[in-house]
Amino acid sequence: MDASSERALSRLKEIDSEIHVLSGASALLGWDQETYMPRGGLANRGEQSALLEGLAHDRLASAETAALLAALGCADAEPSGDPSLPRPERLYLRAFHRAWARAAKLPGEFVRERAKAVAHSQAAWAEAREKNDFPSFEPHFQAMIAFARREAAYLGFERDPYSGLLNQYEPGMTEAPVAAVFEELKAGLASLLSRIGSRPQIDDSFLHRHCPEERQEAFSRRIAGILGLDPGRSRLDRSAHPFTTTIGPGDVRITTRYLEDYFASSISSTIHETGHALYEQGLPEAWFSTMAGDAASMAVHESQSRFWENVVGRSLAFWKARLPELRECVGPALDGIGPEEFYRAMNKVEPGLIRVDADEVTYSLHIVLRFELESALVSGALEPSGVPSAWKAAMERILGIVPADDAMGCLQDIHWSLGLVGYFPSYALGNLYAAQFAERMDADLGGIEAIIERGEQARLLDWLRRKVHSKGSLHTPSEIVADATGAPLSPKPFLEYLERKYAGIYGFSTVSPPYSS
Amino acid sequence: MDASSERALSRLKEIDSEIHVLSGASALLGWDQETYMPRGGLANRGEQSALLEGLAHDRLASAETAALLAALGCADAEPSGDPSLPRPERLYLRAFHRAWARAAKLPGEFVRERAKAVAHSQAAWAEAREKNDFPSFEPHFQAMIAFARREAAYLGFERDPYSGLLNQYEPGMTEAPVAAVFEELKAGLASLLSRIGSRPQIDDSFLHRHCPEERQEAFSRRIAGILGLDPGRSRLDRSAHPFTTTIGPGDVRITTRYLEDYFASSISSTIHETGHALYEQGLPEAWFSTMAGDAASMAVHESQSRFWENVVGRSLAFWKARLPELRECVGPALDGIGPEEFYRAMNKVEPGLIRVDADEVTYSLHIVLRFELESALVSGALEPSGVPSAWKAAMERILGIVPADDAMGCLQDIHWSLGLVGYFPSYALGNLYAAQFAERMDADLGGIEAIIERGEQARLLDWLRRKVHSKGSLHTPSEIVADATGAPLSPKPFLEYLERKYAGIYGFSTVSPPYSS
């Protein structure tokens, strides 16, 4: 690397670090809004977030950044990078270029306009959901879909706009392969669901015994620590919707919520968010505060949270090991309940209206539904005004139930109100990646169930650190999955995992493979 | 106002608002650091704050801002402003020009370099204080004093550098009048202190009865609400050092700390911070998020906190009205204590080593000491290495006691470690302004004691809202004091107030006026 490349690279990293410092400050504004901000702060918070977001965008999309990339041999659409650079630096430049190429195509005015509109849209959505009043949200929804269509056009995806949007959450992914994978997934899950439906239902009523928030919180802190979250580098707070956010290296925060008549909910959501936080804390230290030190994608992120929530946190082995600790914290709610009974209750399958409350089998069907609707919204085949009825029809078709109102239907999720279109597939792809990782980890470590039962889950974390976390964005999601598992994205490991698990729980014989037909 | 002036003014306000949005985000970073941030976040937090501070400075000191001010007839050192502008707009431009004139003189590089050095200096100070190790802090202290001297030079105050620094906290104030006022204050307080010292001491031991944090917190919330702080537009949290911060309109936060063996401490600090917050919430709404909507000065700010903490919160009338509520919250710690006894205990006078624990009589002497030392530090008559011994000598001369070590001496305050030089006088000036406001309020409202005893303190707040808060920075501190009280800054009302109060408490006859000799 010659002296001028070195200077250019060092200046680029400086700009990158400033962008990340701004993102960290933005993240804190967001965290605070959901946790401690008084009501009176709301009016100003949208402006604050929009300004910081605009500043970060300006830095990324600046002429200086473009000139530095050109000087480093990264002016092309698929940058090769200065061949004299070491390989990690070239991977870094690829990651930076990816972020830059998107940002540079979006006018600053568009970014600011959308950020301000999002603040109003979110507020309108929250009120509309509370009052079950879709029409009051509709103009904001229309604006968000219009922004999404404009964004796809700016990005040069006029012919395949949904792929343009999907791409920003899942680099390298396009609509067609997702649609194909989701078709296979939908068929496999439908088959599984019908077999489960033919068996006697599980009684999980003890999960609804009263359990005070403080007891649930005590267990949440304990389990996050057991899974590897260091309280000196993280926080656990309460919010209406659980989330994870990174303020900076050494400061990754999770939130959860406590339902006093459903303590299982906070257990799952705490483990889920802990999975996200462990990923963030495992990103490559040498690349902290740069694009290469960011998570690879939203689906890879979700693979980490779902791995810990479901593969670990809903396994029999885990509750054989951890039930005594849970019992110590939640007390009377667990009287007379053993690990087997608890495991079965935590895995009860039943089609429901709400995505975030869904079991492992039906969860991905909620995603398929959203994918189908938003794909139609972006292409123009569906307009926002048609969503309430399209939602009901799709629910009946895919899950066999129909919401009585929009609050329990198309208004349940926050995403569209924030302009997040193309994000939903990440949740289902995350389930698939998680199962692929688990399958390979099981082979590599010689059986993960026994490891979990012995309380050695640190070994699972170590595998994920090496194969996934430490890659940051130096590699793309498909590279990470291929390197870690030797195979490309596939729904088979996930469907096989569910088959095995639920055949045991509900007592039917597995049909193998039911989904390949 | 012609169309081009209107455009220039509107753009200037837009820039101003962005500066305030950045300050609000900075304020949140600072608040979070003192309340909820995990240890691991510290390393990055300094960078985040420095970046936002630098961005705000760049906006204020930009060529665009200078051009807009010139277009509005504000290019001079003492701007007259476009005479066709309405008076409020001209006052706004004066306030903006004041902030701009300072910022434009400081190179951006200087501002960034200092912000980064401050983060390290603060950390070094915290460790040095804990370990009573002045030498480890000394190089940082030297750097901070060097920054202060450079800043004064940039500002054009080479001949009178301390005034240059003082000026930024107290616009329009210079060193000579402060020195003169402080001499008069020192003589008056010394006389009062010697008379108090000749009388039997008050027994305040019941204030040290054990009182759990939760009970103290319950009263803190209650009293903040009683004094007028709306929980929908504010928060009360815990931190090692109590403070108030404004995140944005409608989001003003205070913190306090709870000492279980000294519950009186949290009462005073909560009322003090509530005073600051009430001021912030009373600033002119029409000028929110502009320089005219900011507090007039640090001393005016302190006048508000000290007014509520001392004039109200340490009065007999207040505790006649509020003791039942305090008793309800703190419980057993107040068994057998009546209002008169509580009032006397809250007003015990005794020279001590620590400024923040000082009573109303000795407090200002701590400030005089710091003023004398930092004035010598800035002029070069004293070097940082000489501060430990100079501190001990000054303590003996001014308060008659000597700290055993530096942790209880020159390391006790955070200010110098943050580069805040010229800030300390604000605390004593605040006491003087508070007494001047109280004297006039008493005359205007026909006796404030009776009002306080009837629980009608909202009338005092209303007076302050009209005479002080609503002025924002549209007027200078001296204009606000003169308009509200009809007199310039003077130590007399404060000394007279203390004479009257402590003659009653300690039982001696007033010598009137003892300080004019």
PDB file of C-alpha atoms in Angstrom, chain B residues 361-491:
ATOM      1  CA  VAL B 361     -23.457  31.759  55.048  1.00  0.00           C
ATOM      2  CA  THR B 362     -20.231  29.938  54.219  1.00  0.00           C
ATOM      3  CA  TYR B 363     -21.193  28.854  50.679  1.00  0.00           C
ATOM      4  CA  SER B 364     -20.231  32.092  48.994  1.00  0.00           C
ATOM      5  CA  LEU B 365     -16.874  32.113  50.806  1.00  0.00           C
ATOM      6  CA  HIS B 366     -16.024  28.855  49.015  1.00  0.00           C
ATOM      7  CA  ILE B 367     -16.718  30.683  45.774  1.00  0.00           C
ATOM      8  CA  VAL B 368     -14.612  33.710  46.701  1.00  0.00           C
ATOM      9  CA  LEU B 369     -11.714  31.318  47.363  1.00  0.00           C
ATOM     10  CA  ARG B 370     -12.072  29.680  43.931  1.00  0.00           C
ATOM     11  CA  PHE B 371     -12.422  33.049  42.240  1.00  0.00           C
ATOM     12  CA  GLU B 372      -9.185  34.273  43.810  1.00  0.00           C
ATOM     13  CA  LEU B 373      -7.274  31.138  42.819  1.00  0.00           C
ATOM     14  CA  GLU B 374      -8.534  30.883  39.262  1.00  0.00           C
ATOM     15  CA  SER B 375      -7.998  34.554  38.619  1.00  0.00           C
ATOM     16  CA  ALA B 376      -4.337  34.027  39.644  1.00  0.00           C
ATOM     17  CA  LEU B 377      -4.142  30.879  37.517  1.00  0.00           C
ATOM     18  CA  VAL B 378      -5.348  32.705  34.414  1.00  0.00           C
ATOM     19  CA  SER B 379      -3.077  35.727  34.926  1.00  0.00           C
ATOM     20  CA  GLY B 380      -0.083  33.453  35.483  1.00  0.00           C
ATOM     21  CA  ALA B 381       0.479  34.613  39.066  1.00  0.00           C
ATOM     22  CA  LEU B 382      -0.211  31.019  40.114  1.00  0.00           C
ATOM     23  CA  GLU B 383       0.649  27.789  38.310  1.00  0.00           C
ATOM     24  CA  PRO B 384      -1.410  24.559  38.586  1.00  0.00           C
ATOM     25  CA  SER B 385       1.419  22.879  40.505  1.00  0.00           C
ATOM     26  CA  GLY B 386       1.042  25.479  43.238  1.00  0.00           C
ATOM     27  CA  VAL B 387      -2.702  25.023  43.679  1.00  0.00           C
ATOM     28  CA  PRO B 388      -2.666  22.369  46.458  1.00  0.00           C
ATOM     29  CA  SER B 389      -0.738  24.582  48.857  1.00  0.00           C
ATOM     30  CA  ALA B 390      -2.436  27.792  47.713  1.00  0.00           C
ATOM     31  CA  TRP B 391      -5.792  26.079  48.354  1.00  0.00           C
ATOM     32  CA  LYS B 392      -4.893  25.149  51.912  1.00  0.00           C
ATOM     33  CA  ALA B 393      -3.603  28.638  52.679  1.00  0.00           C
ATOM     34  CA  ALA B 394      -6.756  30.248  51.245  1.00  0.00           C
ATOM     35  CA  MET B 395      -9.038  27.864  53.178  1.00  0.00           C
ATOM     36  CA  GLU B 396      -7.310  28.804  56.412  1.00  0.00           C
ATOM     37  CA  ARG B 397      -7.478  32.523  55.624  1.00  0.00           C
ATOM     38  CA  ILE B 398     -11.089  32.606  54.416  1.00  0.00           C
ATOM     39  CA  LEU B 399     -12.839  29.805  56.328  1.00  0.00           C
ATOM     40  CA  GLY B 400     -10.437  29.131  59.194  1.00  0.00           C
ATOM     41  CA  ILE B 401     -10.051  25.405  58.445  1.00  0.00           C
ATOM     42  CA  VAL B 402      -7.552  23.353  56.475  1.00  0.00           C
ATOM     43  CA  PRO B 403      -8.187  20.169  54.486  1.00  0.00           C
ATOM     44  CA  ALA B 404      -6.074  17.170  55.421  1.00  0.00           C
ATOM     45  CA  ASP B 405      -5.685  16.168  51.771  1.00  0.00           C
ATOM     46  CA  ASP B 406      -6.296  17.327  48.183  1.00  0.00           C
ATOM     47  CA  ALA B 407      -9.329  15.076  47.692  1.00  0.00           C
ATOM     48  CA  MET B 408     -11.127  17.218  50.293  1.00  0.00           C
ATOM     49  CA  GLY B 409      -9.333  20.303  48.965  1.00  0.00           C
ATOM     50  CA  CYS B 410      -8.499  21.410  45.443  1.00  0.00           C
ATOM     51  CA  LEU B 411      -9.697  18.147  43.847  1.00  0.00           C
ATOM     52  CA  GLN B 412     -13.240  18.329  45.220  1.00  0.00           C
ATOM     53  CA  ASP B 413     -14.877  20.120  42.267  1.00  0.00           C
ATOM     54  CA  ILE B 414     -15.219  18.830  38.721  1.00  0.00           C
ATOM     55  CA  HIS B 415     -15.190  22.269  37.018  1.00  0.00           C
ATOM     56  CA  TRP B 416     -11.501  22.849  36.351  1.00  0.00           C
ATOM     57  CA  SER B 417     -11.131  19.306  35.027  1.00  0.00           C
ATOM     58  CA  LEU B 418     -13.748  20.205  32.389  1.00  0.00           C
ATOM     59  CA  GLY B 419     -11.938  23.398  31.466  1.00  0.00           C
ATOM     60  CA  LEU B 420     -14.652  25.492  33.129  1.00  0.00           C
ATOM     61  CA  VAL B 421     -12.643  28.482  34.308  1.00  0.00           C
ATOM     62  CA  GLY B 422     -14.553  31.672  35.118  1.00  0.00           C
ATOM     63  CA  TYR B 423     -17.686  29.703  35.925  1.00  0.00           C
ATOM     64  CA  PHE B 424     -17.436  29.627  39.754  1.00  0.00           C
ATOM     65  CA  PRO B 425     -18.408  33.295  40.331  1.00  0.00           C
ATOM     66  CA  SER B 426     -21.844  32.440  38.859  1.00  0.00           C
ATOM     67  CA  TYR B 427     -22.691  30.538  42.044  1.00  0.00           C
ATOM     68  CA  ALA B 428     -22.111  33.510  44.331  1.00  0.00           C
ATOM     69  CA  LEU B 429     -23.595  36.012  41.897  1.00  0.00           C
ATOM     70  CA  GLY B 430     -26.635  33.745  41.776  1.00  0.00           C
ATOM     71  CA  ASN B 431     -27.040  34.077  45.554  1.00  0.00           C
ATOM     72  CA  LEU B 432     -26.924  37.856  45.232  1.00  0.00           C
ATOM     73  CA  TYR B 433     -29.425  37.995  42.348  1.00  0.00           C
ATOM     74  CA  ALA B 434     -31.738  35.617  44.231  1.00  0.00           C
ATOM     75  CA  ALA B 435     -31.761  37.912  47.261  1.00  0.00           C
ATOM     76  CA  GLN B 436     -32.354  40.945  45.057  1.00  0.00           C
ATOM     77  CA  PHE B 437     -35.283  39.224  43.337  1.00  0.00           C
ATOM     78  CA  ALA B 438     -36.682  38.036  46.686  1.00  0.00           C
ATOM     79  CA  GLU B 439     -36.534  41.533  48.190  1.00  0.00           C
ATOM     80  CA  ARG B 440     -38.467  43.020  45.309  1.00  0.00           C
ATOM     81  CA  MET B 441     -40.896  40.124  45.075  1.00  0.00           C
ATOM     82  CA  ASP B 442     -41.621  40.540  48.771  1.00  0.00           C
ATOM     83  CA  ALA B 443     -42.539  44.179  48.194  1.00  0.00           C
ATOM     84  CA  ASP B 444     -44.507  43.473  44.995  1.00  0.00           C
ATOM     85  CA  LEU B 445     -46.549  40.618  46.454  1.00  0.00           C
ATOM     86  CA  GLY B 446     -46.927  42.054  49.965  1.00  0.00           C
ATOM     87  CA  GLY B 447     -44.883  39.520  51.973  1.00  0.00           C
ATOM     88  CA  ILE B 448     -43.728  36.244  50.516  1.00  0.00           C
ATOM     89  CA  GLU B 449     -43.492  34.376  53.827  1.00  0.00           C
ATOM     90  CA  ALA B 450     -47.227  34.356  54.322  1.00  0.00           C
ATOM     91  CA  ILE B 451     -47.678  33.269  50.712  1.00  0.00           C
ATOM     92  CA  ILE B 452     -45.274  30.362  51.202  1.00  0.00           C
ATOM     93  CA  GLU B 453     -46.954  29.331  54.438  1.00  0.00           C
ATOM     94  CA  ARG B 454     -50.323  29.240  52.678  1.00  0.00           C
ATOM     95  CA  GLY B 455     -48.807  26.954  50.026  1.00  0.00           C
ATOM     96  CA  GLU B 456     -49.313  29.534  47.311  1.00  0.00           C
ATOM     97  CA  GLN B 457     -45.748  29.280  45.971  1.00  0.00           C
ATOM     98  CA  ALA B 458     -47.183  29.281  42.434  1.00  0.00           C
ATOM     99  CA  ARG B 459     -47.472  33.062  42.916  1.00  0.00           C
ATOM    100  CA  LEU B 460     -43.712  33.305  43.431  1.00  0.00           C
ATOM    101  CA  LEU B 461     -43.165  31.229  40.312  1.00  0.00           C
ATOM    102  CA  ASP B 462     -45.503  33.490  38.407  1.00  0.00           C
ATOM    103  CA  TRP B 463     -43.466  36.563  39.466  1.00  0.00           C
ATOM    104  CA  LEU B 464     -40.241  34.854  38.338  1.00  0.00           C
ATOM    105  CA  ARG B 465     -41.849  33.756  35.075  1.00  0.00           C
ATOM    106  CA  ARG B 466     -42.810  37.315  34.283  1.00  0.00           C
ATOM    107  CA  LYS B 467     -39.716  39.115  35.496  1.00  0.00           C
ATOM    108  CA  VAL B 468     -36.942  36.629  34.715  1.00  0.00           C
ATOM    109  CA  HIS B 469     -37.831  33.439  32.846  1.00  0.00           C
ATOM    110  CA  SER B 470     -39.816  34.980  30.010  1.00  0.00           C
ATOM    111  CA  LYS B 471     -36.889  37.281  29.160  1.00  0.00           C
ATOM    112  CA  GLY B 472     -34.741  34.378  27.972  1.00  0.00           C
ATOM    113  CA  SER B 473     -31.621  35.882  26.481  1.00  0.00           C
ATOM    114  CA  LEU B 474     -33.546  38.719  24.863  1.00  0.00           C
ATOM    115  CA  HIS B 475     -32.124  40.767  27.731  1.00  0.00           C
ATOM    116  CA  THR B 476     -28.736  40.612  29.452  1.00  0.00           C
ATOM    117  CA  PRO B 477     -28.420  39.622  33.107  1.00  0.00           C
ATOM    118  CA  SER B 478     -27.824  43.212  34.187  1.00  0.00           C
ATOM    119  CA  GLU B 479     -30.876  44.387  32.230  1.00  0.00           C
ATOM    120  CA  ILE B 480     -33.002  41.646  33.778  1.00  0.00           C
ATOM    121  CA  VAL B 481     -31.869  42.487  37.305  1.00  0.00           C
ATOM    122  CA  ALA B 482     -32.314  46.219  36.759  1.00  0.00           C
ATOM    123  CA  ASP B 483     -35.758  45.812  35.153  1.00  0.00           C
ATOM    124  CA  ALA B 484     -36.975  43.410  37.820  1.00  0.00           C
ATOM    125  CA  THR B 485     -35.573  45.146  40.923  1.00  0.00           C
ATOM    126  CA  GLY B 486     -34.866  48.720  39.858  1.00  0.00           C
ATOM    127  CA  ALA B 487     -31.256  48.369  41.040  1.00  0.00           C
ATOM    128  CA  PRO B 488     -27.931  47.054  39.752  1.00  0.00           C
ATOM    129  CA  LEU B 489     -26.077  44.019  41.139  1.00  0.00           C
ATOM    130  CA  SER B 490     -25.406  44.504  44.856  1.00  0.00           C
ATOM    131  CA  PRO B 491     -24.436  42.263  47.766  1.00  0.00           C
TER     132      PRO B 491
END
